[in-house]
Short mmCIF file of C-alpha atoms in Angstrom, two decimals:
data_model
loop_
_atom_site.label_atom_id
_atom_site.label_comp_id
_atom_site.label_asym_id
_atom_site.label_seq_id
_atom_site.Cartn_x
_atom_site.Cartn_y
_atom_site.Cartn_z
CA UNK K 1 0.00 0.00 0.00
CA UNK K 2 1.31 2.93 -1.01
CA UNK K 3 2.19 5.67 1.99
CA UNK K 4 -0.07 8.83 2.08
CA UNK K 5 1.04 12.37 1.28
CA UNK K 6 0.22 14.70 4.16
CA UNK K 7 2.54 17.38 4.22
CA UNK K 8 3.68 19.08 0.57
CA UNK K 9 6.45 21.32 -0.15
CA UNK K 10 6.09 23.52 -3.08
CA UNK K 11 8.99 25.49 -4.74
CA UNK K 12 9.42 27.60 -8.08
CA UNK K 13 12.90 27.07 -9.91
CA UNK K 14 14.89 28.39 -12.80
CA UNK K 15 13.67 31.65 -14.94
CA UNK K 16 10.93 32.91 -13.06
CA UNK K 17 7.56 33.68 -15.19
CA UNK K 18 4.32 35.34 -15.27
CA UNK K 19 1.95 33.25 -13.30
CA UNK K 20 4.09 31.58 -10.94
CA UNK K 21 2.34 33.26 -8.10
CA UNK K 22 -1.02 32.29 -9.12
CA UNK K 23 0.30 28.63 -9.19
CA UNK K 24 2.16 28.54 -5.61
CA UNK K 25 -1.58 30.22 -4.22
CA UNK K 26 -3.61 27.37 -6.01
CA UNK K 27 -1.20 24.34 -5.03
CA UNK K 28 -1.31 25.92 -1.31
CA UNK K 29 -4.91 26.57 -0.84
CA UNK K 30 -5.90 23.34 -2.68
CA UNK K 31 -3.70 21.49 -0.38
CA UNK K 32 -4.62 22.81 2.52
CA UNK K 33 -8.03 22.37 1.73
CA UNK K 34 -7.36 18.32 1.06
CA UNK K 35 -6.19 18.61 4.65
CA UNK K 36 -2.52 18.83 3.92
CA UNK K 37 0.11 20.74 5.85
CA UNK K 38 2.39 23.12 2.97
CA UNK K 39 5.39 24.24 3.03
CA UNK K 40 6.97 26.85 0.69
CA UNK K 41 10.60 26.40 -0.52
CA UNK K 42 12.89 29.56 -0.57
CA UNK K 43 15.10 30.01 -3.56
CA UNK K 44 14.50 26.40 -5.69
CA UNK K 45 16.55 23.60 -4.52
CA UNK K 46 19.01 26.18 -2.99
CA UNK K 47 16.67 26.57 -0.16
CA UNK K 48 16.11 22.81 -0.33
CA UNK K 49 19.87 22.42 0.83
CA UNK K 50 20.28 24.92 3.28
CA UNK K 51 17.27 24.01 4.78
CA UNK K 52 15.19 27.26 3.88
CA UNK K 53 11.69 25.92 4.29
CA UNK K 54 9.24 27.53 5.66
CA UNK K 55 4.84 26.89 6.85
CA UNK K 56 2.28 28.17 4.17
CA UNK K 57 -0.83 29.31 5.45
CA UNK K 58 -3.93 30.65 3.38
CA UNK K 59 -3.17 34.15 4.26
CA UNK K 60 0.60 33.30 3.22
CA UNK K 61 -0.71 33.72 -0.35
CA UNK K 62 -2.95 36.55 -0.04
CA UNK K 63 -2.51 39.45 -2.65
CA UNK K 64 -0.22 37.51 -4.69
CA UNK K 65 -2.38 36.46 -7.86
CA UNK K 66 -1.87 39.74 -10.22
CA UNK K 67 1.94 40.17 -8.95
CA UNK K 68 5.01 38.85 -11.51
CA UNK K 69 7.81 37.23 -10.37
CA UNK K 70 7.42 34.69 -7.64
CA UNK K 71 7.30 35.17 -3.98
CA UNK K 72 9.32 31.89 -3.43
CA UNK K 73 12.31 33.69 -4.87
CA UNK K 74 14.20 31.52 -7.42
CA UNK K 75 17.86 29.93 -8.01
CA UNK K 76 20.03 28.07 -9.67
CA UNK K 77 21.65 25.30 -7.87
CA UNK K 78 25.18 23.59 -9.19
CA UNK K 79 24.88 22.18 -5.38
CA UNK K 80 21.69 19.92 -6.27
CA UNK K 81 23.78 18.49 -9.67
CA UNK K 82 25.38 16.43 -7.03
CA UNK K 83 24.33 13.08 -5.40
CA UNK K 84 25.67 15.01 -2.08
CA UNK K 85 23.49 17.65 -2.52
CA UNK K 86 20.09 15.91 -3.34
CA UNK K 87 20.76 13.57 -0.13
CA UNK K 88 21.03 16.81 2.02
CA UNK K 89 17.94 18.21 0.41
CA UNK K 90 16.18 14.67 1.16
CA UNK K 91 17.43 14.45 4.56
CA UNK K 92 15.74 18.59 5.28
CA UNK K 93 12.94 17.56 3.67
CA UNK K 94 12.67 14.42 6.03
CA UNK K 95 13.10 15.62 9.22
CA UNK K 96 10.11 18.22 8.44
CA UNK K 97 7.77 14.66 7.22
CA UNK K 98 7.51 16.52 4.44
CA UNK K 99 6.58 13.58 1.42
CA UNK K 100 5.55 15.28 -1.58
CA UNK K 101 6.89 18.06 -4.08
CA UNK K 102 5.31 20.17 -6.22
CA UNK K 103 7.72 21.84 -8.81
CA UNK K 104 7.03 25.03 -11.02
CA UNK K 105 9.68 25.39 -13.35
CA UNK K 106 11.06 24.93 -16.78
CA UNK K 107 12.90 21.64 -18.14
CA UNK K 108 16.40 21.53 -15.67
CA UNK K 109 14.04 21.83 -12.82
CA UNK K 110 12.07 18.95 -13.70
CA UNK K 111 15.20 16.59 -14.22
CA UNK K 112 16.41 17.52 -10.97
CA UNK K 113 13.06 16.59 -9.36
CA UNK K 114 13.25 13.37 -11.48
CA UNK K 115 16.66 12.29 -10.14
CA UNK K 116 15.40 13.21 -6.63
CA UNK K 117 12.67 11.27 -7.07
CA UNK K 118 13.97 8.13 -8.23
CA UNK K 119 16.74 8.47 -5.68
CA UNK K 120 14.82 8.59 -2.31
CA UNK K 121 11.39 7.46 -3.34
CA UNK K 122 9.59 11.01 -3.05
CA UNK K 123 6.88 11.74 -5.34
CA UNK K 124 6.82 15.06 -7.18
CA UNK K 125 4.35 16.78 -9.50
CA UNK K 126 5.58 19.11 -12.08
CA UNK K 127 3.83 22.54 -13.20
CA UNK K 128 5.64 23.89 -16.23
CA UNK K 129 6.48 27.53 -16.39
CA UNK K 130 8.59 28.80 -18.80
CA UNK K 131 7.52 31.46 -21.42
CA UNK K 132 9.50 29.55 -24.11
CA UNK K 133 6.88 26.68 -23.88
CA UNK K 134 9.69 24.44 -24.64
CA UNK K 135 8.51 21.70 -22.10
CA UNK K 136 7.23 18.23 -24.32
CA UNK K 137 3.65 16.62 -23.19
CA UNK K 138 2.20 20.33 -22.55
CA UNK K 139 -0.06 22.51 -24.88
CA UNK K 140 0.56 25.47 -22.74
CA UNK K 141 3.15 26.80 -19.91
CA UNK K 142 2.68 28.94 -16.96
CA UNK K 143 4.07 32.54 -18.32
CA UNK K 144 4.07 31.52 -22.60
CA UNK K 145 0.68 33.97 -22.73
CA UNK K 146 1.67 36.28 -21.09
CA UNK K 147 5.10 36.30 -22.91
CA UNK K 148 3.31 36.40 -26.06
CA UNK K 149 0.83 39.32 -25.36
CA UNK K 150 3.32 41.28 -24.21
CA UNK K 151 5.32 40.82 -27.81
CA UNK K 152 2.08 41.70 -29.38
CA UNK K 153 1.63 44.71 -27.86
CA UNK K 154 5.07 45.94 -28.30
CA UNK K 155 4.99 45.02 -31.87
CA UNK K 156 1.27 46.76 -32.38
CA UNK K 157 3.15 49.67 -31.15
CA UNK K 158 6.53 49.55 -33.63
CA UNK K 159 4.29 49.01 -36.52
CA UNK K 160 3.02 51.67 -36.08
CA UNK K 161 6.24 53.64 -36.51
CA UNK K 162 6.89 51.41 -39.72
CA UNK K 163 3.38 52.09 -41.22
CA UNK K 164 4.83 55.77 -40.62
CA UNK K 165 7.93 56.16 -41.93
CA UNK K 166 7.64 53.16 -45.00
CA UNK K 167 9.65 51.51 -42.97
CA UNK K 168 10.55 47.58 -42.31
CA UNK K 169 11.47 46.25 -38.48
CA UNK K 170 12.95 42.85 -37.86
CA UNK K 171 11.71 42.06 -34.04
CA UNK K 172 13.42 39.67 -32.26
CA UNK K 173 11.21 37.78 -29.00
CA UNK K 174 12.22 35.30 -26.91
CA UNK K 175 12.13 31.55 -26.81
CA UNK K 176 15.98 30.20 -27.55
CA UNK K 177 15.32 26.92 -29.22
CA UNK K 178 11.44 27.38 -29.36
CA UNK K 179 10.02 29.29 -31.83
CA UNK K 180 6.46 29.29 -30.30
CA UNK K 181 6.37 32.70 -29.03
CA UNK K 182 7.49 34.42 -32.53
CA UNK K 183 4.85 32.17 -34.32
CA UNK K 184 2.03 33.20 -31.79
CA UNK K 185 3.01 37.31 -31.96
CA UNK K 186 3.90 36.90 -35.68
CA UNK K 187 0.42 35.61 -36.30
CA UNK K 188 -1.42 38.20 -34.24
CA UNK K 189 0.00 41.04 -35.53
CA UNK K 190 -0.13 40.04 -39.43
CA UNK K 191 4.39 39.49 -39.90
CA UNK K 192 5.31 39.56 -43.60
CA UNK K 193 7.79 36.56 -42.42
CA UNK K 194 8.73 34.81 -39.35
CA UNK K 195 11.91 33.31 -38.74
CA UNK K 196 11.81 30.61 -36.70
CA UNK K 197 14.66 28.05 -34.99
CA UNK K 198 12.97 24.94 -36.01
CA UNK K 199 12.62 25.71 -39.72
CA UNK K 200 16.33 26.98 -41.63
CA UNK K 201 15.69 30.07 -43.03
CA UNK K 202 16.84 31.12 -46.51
CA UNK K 203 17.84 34.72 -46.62
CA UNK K 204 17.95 35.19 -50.44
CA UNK K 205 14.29 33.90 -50.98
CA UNK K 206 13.40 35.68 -47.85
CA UNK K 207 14.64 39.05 -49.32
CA UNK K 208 13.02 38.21 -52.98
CA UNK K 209 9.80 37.90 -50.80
CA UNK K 210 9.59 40.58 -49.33
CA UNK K 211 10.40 42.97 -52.03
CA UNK K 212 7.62 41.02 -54.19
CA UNK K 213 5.38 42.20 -51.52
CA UNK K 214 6.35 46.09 -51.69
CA UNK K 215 5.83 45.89 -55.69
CA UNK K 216 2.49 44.48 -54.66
#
């Protein structure tokens, strides 16, 4: 028979994005309405290791839904890498009876909770937030709309300039090896072209294009 979770510790890792808070308030109240105790981890596994754990209480997540950033703080942890490192983590986490995880991060985060997991036999649930929405298995991640609206309103606003002056703006957005946020923005705000990682772009034909469009 498999052992009960009663006590949860929640923590947000890696690039912070928009939305994070709303997730640590709806994986706190929610457990604490299923009658678990919650704890919030400071700072990603950093806190994990140096023990920085504290009590969540409804109230702790008051006022938090509308802000960015996340009130857990975030880190990166070369520390956690280690086999060292997780076992410390463990052992914090143990001493508190603390037997479940919740994770809100991007990709690294969830291969750290993996190891963890698979190590000392703790279950962990993974939220993914990263605006990239790089993460396989997911249509959406926490902070990807947010990401993309924000694009779209910045490029509403240089368009503007380019309708203007006859003028033609390459925009760059986020996303490293995901091309999901220039896609989204390109197609709400009507790009000529967009360029993105997955697809090699031809500059030549890409210049022909465009000036085929101007004669037009």
């Amino acid at each position: 028979m498999e052992n009960k979770v009663t006590k949860i510790g929640v923590l947000t890792s890696g690039g912070d994005a928009p939305g994070m808070n709303a997730a640590i308030r709806a994986v706190v109240r929610t457990g604490i309405y299923n009658g678990m105790e919650v704890f919030g981890i400071m700072r990603g596994y950093s806190g994990m290791i140096e023990n920085d754990i504290v009590p969540m209480h409804s109230r702790s997540v008051a006022n938090i839904i509308q802000r960015g950033g996340t009130i857990l703080k975030t880190a990166r942890c070369k520390e956690f890498f280690e086999h060292e490192g997780r076992k410390k983590a463990y052992n914090n986490l143990k001493k508190l009876g603390i037997n479940g995880l919740v994770i809100i991060g991007g990709d690294g985060s969830f291969r750290g909770a993996h190891k963890l997991s698979g190590e000392f036999d703790i279950p962990c649930i993974g939220l993914p937030g990263t605006i990239d929405k790089d993460i396989a298995g997911t249509d959406f991640t926490i902070g990807f709309d947010t990401a993309v609206n924000t694009a779209v309103e910045a490029i509403d606003k240089i368009r503007d300039t380019a309708d203007a002056h006859d003028r033609l703006f390459i925009i760059e957005v986020m996303g490293r090896d995901a091309g999901y946020i220039a896609l989204h923005s390109g197609i709400a705000t009507g790009a000529e072209n967009i360029l993105i990682p997955e697809r090699k772009t031809d500059i030549e034909e890409l210049v022909n294009g465009l000036l085929e469009k101007e004669k037009t």
